[in-house]
Coordinates of N, CA, C and O in Angstrom, one line a residue:
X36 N 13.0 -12.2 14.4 CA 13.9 -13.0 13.6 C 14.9 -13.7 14.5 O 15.3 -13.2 15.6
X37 N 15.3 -14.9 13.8 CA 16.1 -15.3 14.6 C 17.4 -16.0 13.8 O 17.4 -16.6 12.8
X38 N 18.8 -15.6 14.8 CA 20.2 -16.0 14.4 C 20.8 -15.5 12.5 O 20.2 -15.2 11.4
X39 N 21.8 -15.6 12.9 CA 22.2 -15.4 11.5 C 22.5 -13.5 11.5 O 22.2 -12.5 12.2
X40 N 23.3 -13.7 10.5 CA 23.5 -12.1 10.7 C 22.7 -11.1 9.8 O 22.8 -11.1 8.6
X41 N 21.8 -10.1 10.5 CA 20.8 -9.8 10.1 C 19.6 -10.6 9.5 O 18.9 -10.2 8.6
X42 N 19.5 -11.5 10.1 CA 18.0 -12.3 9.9 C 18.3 -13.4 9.2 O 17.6 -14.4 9.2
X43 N 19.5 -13.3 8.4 CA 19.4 -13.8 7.1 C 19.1 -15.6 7.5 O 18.4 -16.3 6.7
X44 N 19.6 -16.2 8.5 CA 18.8 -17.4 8.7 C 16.7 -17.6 8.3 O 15.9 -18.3 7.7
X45 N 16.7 -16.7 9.0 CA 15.3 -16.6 9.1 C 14.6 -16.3 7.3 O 13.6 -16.6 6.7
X46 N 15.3 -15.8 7.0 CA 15.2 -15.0 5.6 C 15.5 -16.2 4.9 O 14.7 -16.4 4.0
X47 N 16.3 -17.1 5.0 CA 16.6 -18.6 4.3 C 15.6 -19.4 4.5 O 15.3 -20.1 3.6
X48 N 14.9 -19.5 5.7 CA 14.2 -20.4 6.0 C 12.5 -20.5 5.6 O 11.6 -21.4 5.5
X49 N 12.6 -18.9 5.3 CA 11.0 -18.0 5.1 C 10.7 -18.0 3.7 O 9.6 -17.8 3.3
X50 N 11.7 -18.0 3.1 CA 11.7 -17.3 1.6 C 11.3 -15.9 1.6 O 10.7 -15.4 0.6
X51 N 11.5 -15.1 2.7 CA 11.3 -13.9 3.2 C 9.9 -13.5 3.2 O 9.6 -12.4 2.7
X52 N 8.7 -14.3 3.7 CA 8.2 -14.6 3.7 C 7.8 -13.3 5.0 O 7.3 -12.2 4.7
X53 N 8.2 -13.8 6.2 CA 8.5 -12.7 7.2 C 8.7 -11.3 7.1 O 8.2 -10.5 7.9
X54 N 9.5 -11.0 6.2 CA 9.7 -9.7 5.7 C 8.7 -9.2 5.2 O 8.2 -8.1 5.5
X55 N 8.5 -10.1 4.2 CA 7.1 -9.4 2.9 C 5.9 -9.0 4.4 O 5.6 -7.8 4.6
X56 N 5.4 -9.8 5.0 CA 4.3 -9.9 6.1 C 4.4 -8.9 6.9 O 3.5 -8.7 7.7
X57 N 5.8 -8.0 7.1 CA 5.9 -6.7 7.8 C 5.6 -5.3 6.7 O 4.9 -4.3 6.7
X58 N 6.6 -5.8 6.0 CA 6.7 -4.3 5.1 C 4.9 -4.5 4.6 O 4.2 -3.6 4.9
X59 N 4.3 -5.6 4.1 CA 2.5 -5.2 3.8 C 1.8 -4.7 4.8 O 0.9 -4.0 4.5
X60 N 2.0 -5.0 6.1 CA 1.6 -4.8 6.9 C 1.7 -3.4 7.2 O 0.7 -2.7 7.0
X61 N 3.1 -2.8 7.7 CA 3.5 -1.7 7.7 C 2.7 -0.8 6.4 O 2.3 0.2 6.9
X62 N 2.5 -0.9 5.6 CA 2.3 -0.2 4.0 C 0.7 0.1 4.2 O 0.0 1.1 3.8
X63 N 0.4 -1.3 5.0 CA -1.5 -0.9 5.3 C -1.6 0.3 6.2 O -2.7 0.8 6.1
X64 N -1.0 0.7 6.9 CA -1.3 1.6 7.9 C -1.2 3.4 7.2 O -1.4 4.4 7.9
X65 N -0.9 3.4 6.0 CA -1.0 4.8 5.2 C -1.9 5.0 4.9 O -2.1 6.1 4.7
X66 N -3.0 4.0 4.5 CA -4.3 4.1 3.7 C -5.4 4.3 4.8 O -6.2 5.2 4.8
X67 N -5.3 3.4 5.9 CA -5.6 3.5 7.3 C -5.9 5.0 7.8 O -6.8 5.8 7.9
X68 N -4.6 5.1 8.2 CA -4.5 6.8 8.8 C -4.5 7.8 8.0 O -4.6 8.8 8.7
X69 N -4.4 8.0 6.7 CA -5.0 8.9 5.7 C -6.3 8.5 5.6 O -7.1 9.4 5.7
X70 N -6.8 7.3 5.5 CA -8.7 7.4 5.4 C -9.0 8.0 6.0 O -9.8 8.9 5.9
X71 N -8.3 7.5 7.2 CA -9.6 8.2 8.7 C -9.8 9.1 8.3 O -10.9 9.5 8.0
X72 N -8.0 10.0 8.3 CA -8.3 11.6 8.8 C -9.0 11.9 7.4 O -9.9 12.8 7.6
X73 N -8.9 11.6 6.2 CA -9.4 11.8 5.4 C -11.4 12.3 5.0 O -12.0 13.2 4.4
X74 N -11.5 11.0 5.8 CA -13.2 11.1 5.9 C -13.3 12.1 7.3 O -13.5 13.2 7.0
X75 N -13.1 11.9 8.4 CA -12.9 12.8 9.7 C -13.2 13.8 9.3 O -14.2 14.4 9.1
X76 N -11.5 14.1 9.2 CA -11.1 15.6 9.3 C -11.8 16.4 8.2 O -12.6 17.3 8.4
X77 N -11.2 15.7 6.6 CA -11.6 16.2 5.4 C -10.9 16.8 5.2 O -10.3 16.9 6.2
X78 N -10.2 17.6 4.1 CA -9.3 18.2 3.1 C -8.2 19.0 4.0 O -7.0 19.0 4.0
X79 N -9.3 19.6 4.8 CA -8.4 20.7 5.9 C -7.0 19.4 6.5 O -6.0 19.7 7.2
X80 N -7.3 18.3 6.0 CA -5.9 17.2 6.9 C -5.1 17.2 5.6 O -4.1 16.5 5.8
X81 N -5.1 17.6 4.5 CA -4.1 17.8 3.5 C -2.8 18.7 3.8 O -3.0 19.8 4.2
X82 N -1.3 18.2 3.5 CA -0.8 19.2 3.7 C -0.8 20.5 2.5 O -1.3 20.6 1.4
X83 N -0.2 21.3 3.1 CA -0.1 22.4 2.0 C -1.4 23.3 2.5 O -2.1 23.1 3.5
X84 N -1.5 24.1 1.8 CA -2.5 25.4 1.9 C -3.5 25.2 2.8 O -4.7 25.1 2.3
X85 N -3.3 24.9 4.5 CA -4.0 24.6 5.2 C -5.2 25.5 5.4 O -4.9 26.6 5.2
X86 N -6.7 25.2 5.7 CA -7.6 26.4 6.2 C -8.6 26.2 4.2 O -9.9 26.3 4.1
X87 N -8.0 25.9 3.5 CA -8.6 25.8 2.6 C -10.2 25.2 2.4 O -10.6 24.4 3.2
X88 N -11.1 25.4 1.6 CA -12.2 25.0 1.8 C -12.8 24.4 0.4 O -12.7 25.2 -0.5
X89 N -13.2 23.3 0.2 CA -13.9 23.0 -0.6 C -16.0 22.7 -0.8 O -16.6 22.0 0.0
X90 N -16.5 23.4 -1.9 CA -17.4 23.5 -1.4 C -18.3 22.0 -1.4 O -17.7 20.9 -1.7
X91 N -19.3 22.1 -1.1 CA -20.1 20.8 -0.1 C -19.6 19.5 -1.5 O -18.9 18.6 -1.4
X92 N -20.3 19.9 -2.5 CA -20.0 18.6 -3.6 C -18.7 18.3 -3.4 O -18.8 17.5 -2.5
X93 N -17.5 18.5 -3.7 CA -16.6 18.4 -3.5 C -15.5 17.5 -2.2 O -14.5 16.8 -2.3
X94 N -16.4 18.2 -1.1 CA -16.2 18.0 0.3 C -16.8 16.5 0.1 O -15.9 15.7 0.0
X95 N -17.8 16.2 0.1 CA -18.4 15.5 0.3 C -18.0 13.9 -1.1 O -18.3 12.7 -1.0
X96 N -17.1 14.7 -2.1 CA -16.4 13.1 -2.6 C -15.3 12.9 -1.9 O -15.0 11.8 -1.3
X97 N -14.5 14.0 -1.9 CA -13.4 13.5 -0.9 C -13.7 13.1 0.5 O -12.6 12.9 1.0
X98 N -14.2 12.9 1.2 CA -14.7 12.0 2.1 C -15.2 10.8 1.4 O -14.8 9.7 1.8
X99 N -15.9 10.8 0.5 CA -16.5 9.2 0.2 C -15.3 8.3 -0.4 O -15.1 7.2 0.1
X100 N -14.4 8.9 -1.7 CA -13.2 8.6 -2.1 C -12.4 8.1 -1.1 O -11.9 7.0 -1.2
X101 N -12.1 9.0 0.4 CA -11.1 7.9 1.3 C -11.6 7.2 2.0 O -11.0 6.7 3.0
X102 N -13.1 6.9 1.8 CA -13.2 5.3 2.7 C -13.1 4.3 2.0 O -13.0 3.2 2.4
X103 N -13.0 4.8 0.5 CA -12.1 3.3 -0.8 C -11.0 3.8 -0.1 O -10.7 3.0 0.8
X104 N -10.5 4.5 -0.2 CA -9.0 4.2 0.3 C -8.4 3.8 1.8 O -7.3 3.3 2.0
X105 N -9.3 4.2 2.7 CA -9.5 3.3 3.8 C -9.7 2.0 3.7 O -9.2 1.3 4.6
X106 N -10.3 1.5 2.9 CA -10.7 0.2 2.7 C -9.8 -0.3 2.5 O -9.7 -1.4 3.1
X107 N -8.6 0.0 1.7 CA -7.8 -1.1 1.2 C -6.7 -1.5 2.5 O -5.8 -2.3 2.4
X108 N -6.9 -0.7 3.8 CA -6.1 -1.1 4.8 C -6.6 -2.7 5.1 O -5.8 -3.6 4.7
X109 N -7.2 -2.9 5.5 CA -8.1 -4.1 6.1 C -8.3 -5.2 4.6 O -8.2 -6.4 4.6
X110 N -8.3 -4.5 3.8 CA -7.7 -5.7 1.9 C -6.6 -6.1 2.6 O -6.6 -7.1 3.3
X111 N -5.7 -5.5 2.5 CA -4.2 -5.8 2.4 C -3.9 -6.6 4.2 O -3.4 -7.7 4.3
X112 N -4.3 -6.1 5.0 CA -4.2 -6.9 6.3 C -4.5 -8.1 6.2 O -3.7 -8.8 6.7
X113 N -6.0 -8.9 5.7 CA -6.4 -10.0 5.7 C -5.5 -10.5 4.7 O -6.2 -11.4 4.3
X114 N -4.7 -10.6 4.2 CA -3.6 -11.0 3.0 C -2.3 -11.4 4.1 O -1.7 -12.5 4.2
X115 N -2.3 -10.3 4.8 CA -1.3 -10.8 5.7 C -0.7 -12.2 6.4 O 0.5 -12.6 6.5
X116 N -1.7 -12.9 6.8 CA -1.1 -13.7 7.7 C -0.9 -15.4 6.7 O -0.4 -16.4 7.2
X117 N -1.4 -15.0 5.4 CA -1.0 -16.0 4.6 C -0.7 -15.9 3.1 O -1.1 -16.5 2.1
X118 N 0.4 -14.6 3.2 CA 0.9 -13.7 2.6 C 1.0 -14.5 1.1 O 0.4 -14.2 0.1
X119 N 1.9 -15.7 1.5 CA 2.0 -16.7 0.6 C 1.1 -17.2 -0.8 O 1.4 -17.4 -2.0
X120 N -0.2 -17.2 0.0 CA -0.8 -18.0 -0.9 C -2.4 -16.6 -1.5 O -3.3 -16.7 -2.3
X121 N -2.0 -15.7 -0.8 CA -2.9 -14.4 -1.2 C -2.2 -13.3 -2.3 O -2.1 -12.1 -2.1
X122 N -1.6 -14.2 -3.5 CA -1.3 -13.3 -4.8 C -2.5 -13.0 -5.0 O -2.6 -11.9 -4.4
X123 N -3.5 -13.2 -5.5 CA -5.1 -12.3 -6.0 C -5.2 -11.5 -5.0 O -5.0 -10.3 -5.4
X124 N -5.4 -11.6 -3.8 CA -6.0 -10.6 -3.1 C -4.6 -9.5 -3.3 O -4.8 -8.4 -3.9
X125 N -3.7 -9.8 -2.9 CA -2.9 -8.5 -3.1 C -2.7 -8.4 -4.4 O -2.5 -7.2 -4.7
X126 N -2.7 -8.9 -5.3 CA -2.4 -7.7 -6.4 C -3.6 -6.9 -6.7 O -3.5 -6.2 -7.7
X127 N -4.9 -7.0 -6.0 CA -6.0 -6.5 -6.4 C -5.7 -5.1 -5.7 O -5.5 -4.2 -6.5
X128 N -5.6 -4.8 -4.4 CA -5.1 -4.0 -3.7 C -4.4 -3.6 -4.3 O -5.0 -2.9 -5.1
X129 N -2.9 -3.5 -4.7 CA -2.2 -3.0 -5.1 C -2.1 -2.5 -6.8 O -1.5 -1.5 -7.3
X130 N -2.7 -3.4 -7.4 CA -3.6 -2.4 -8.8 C -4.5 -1.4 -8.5 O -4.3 -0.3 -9.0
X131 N -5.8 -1.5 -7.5 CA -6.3 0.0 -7.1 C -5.0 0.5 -6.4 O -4.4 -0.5 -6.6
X132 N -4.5 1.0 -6.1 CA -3.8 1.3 -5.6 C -2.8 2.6 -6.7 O -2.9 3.9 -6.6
X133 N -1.7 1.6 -7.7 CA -1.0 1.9 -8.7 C -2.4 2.6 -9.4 O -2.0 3.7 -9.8
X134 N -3.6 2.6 -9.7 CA -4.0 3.3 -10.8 C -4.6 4.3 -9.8 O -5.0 5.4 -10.3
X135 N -4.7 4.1 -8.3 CA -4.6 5.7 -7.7 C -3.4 6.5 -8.0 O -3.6 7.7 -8.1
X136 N -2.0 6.1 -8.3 CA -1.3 6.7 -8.7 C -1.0 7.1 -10.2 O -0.4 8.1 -10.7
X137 N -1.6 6.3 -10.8 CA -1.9 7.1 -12.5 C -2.7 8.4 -12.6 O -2.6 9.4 -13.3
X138 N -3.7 8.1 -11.5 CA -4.8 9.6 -11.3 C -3.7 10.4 -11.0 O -3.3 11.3 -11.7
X139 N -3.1 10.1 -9.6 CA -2.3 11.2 -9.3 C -1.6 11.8 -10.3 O -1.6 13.0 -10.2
X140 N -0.9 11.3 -11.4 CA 0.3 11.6 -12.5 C -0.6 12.5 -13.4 O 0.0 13.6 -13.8
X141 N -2.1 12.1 -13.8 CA -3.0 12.8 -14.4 C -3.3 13.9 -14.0 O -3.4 14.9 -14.8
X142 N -3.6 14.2 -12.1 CA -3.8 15.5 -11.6 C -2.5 16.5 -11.8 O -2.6 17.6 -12.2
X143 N -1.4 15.8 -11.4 CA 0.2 16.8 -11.4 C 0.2 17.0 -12.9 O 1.2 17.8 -12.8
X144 N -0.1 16.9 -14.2 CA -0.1 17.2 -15.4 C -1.3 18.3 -16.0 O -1.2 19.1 -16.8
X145 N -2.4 18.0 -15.3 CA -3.4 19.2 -15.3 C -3.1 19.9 -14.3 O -2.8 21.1 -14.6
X146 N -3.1 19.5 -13.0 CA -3.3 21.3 -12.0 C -1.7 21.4 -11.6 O -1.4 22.5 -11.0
X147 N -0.9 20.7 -11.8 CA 0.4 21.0 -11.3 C 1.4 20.5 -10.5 O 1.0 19.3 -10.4
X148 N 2.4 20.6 -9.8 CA 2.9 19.7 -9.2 C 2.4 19.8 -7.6 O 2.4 20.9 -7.1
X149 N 2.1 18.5 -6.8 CA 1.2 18.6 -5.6 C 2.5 18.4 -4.8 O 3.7 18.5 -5.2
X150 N 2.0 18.3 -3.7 CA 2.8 18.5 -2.3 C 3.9 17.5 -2.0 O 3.6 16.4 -2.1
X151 N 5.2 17.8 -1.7 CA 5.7 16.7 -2.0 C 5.5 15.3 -0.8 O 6.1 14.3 -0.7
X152 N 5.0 15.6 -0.3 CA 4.2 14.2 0.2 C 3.5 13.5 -0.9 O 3.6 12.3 -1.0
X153 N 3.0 14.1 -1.6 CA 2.6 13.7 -2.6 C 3.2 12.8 -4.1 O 2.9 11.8 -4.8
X154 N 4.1 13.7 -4.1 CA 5.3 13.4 -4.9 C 5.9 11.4 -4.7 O 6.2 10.5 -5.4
X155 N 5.7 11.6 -3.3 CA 6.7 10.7 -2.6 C 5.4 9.3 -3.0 O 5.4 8.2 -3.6
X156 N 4.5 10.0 -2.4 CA 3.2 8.8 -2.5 C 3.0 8.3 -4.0 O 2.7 7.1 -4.2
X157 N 3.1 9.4 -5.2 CA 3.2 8.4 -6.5 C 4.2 7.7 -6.7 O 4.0 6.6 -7.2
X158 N 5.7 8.0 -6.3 CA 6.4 6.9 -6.2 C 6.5 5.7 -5.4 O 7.2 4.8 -6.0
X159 N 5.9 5.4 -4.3 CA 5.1 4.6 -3.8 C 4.4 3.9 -4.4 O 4.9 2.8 -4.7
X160 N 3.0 4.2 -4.9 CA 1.8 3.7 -5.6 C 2.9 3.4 -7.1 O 3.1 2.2 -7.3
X161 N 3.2 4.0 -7.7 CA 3.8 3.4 -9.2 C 4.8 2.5 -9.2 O 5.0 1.8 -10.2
X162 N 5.6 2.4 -8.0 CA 6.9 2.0 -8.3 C 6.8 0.9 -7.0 O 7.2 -0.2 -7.3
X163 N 6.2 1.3 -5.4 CA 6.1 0.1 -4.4 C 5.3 -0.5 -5.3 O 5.9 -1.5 -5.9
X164 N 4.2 -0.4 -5.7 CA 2.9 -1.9 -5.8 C 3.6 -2.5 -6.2 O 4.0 -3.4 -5.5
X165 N 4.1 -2.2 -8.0 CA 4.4 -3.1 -8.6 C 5.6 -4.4 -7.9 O 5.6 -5.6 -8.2
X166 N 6.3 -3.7 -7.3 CA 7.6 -4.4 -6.6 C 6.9 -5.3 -5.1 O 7.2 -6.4 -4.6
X167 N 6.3 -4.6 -5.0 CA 5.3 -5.7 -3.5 C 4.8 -7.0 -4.5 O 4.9 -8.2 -4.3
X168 N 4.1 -6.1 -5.6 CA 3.3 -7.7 -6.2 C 4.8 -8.7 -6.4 O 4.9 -9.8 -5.9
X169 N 5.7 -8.2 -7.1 CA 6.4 -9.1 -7.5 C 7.5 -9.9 -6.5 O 8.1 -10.9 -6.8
X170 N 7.4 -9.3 -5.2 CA 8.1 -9.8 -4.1 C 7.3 -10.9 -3.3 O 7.6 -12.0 -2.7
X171 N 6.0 -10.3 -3.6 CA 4.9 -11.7 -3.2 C 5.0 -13.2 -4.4 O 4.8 -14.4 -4.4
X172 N 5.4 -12.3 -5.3 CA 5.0 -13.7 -6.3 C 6.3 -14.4 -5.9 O 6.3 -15.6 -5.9
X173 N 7.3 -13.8 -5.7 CA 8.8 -14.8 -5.3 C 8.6 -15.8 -4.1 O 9.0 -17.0 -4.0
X174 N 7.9 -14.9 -3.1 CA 7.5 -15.5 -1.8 C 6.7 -16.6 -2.2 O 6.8 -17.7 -1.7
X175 N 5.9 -16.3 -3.3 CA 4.8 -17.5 -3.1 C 5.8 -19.1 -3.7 O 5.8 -20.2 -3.2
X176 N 6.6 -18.6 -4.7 CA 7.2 -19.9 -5.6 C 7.9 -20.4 -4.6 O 7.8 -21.6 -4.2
X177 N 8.9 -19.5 -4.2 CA 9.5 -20.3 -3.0 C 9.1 -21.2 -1.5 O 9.8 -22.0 -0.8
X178 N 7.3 -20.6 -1.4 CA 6.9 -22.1 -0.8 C 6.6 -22.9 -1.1 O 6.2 -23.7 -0.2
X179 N 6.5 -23.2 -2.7 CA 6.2 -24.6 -3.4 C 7.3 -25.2 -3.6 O 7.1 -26.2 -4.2
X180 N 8.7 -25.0 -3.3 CA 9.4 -25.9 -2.7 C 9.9 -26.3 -1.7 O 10.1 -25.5 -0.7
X181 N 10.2 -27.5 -1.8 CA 10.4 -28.2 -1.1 C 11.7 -28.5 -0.2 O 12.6 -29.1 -0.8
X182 N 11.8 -28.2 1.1 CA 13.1 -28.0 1.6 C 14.0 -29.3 1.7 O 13.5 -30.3 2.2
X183 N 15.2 -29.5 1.4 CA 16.1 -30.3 1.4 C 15.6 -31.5 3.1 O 15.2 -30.9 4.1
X184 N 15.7 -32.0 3.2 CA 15.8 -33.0 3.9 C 17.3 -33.5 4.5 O 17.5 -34.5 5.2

């Protein structure tokens, strides 16, 4: 960023444009590094009641389940660099996403309250998507105009 106090030139000039393009960015790297270890490692990378075992059926969705959720790293990255004009692609991402966090709200109501990593990640998924979609839709209006001359 450049001049201004705390960016805010750049943030005038971008329609925060810049911003939005870090924090998505930054935000792809959870789904990322939870897939991996997710498919990798497998459950044993959950926190909480480490050593735990689930048997093969089981094992074997939660690995397939985080390579959708690995996927949406590389959704959400190709959105990046024309943050602007990729409202569909991100709110698609970020609807899977938000309704991974309805499941979550569904599991903490049947089996109970999960880890508070967990905790943190439905507010995340319920409460970031919606506010990313809506921070992109500002970004986007604000490059359909047209800067003073």
């Amino acid at each position: 960023m450049t001049g201004g106090a705390n960016g805010m030139d750049t943030y005038r000039r971008d329609g925060g444009r810049r911003r939005l393009q870090i924090v998505a960015a930054a935000l792809a790297l959870i789904p990322f590094v939870s897939g991996v270890a997710g498919m990798f490692v497998g459950p044993s990378a959950l926190p909480g009641e480490h050593g735990r075992q689930l048997d093969a059926s089981a094992d074997s969705e939660y690995r397939f389940t985080n390579a959708f959720w690995f996927a949406t790293a590389p959704a959400l990255w190709s959105a990046v660099p024309d943050i602007e004009k990729r409202g569909p692609r991100l709110r698609a991402v970020c609807a899977v996403v938000f309704l991974g966090g309805v499941a979550r709200l569904l599991s903490w109501r049947r089996a109970g309250r999960p880890h508070p990593l967990f905790v943190a990640a439905i507010g995340l998924e319920l409460v970031g998507m919606p506010a990313l979609v809506v921070w992109q839709a500002l970004v986007e209006s604000r490059s359909r105009v047209e800067p003073p001359e």
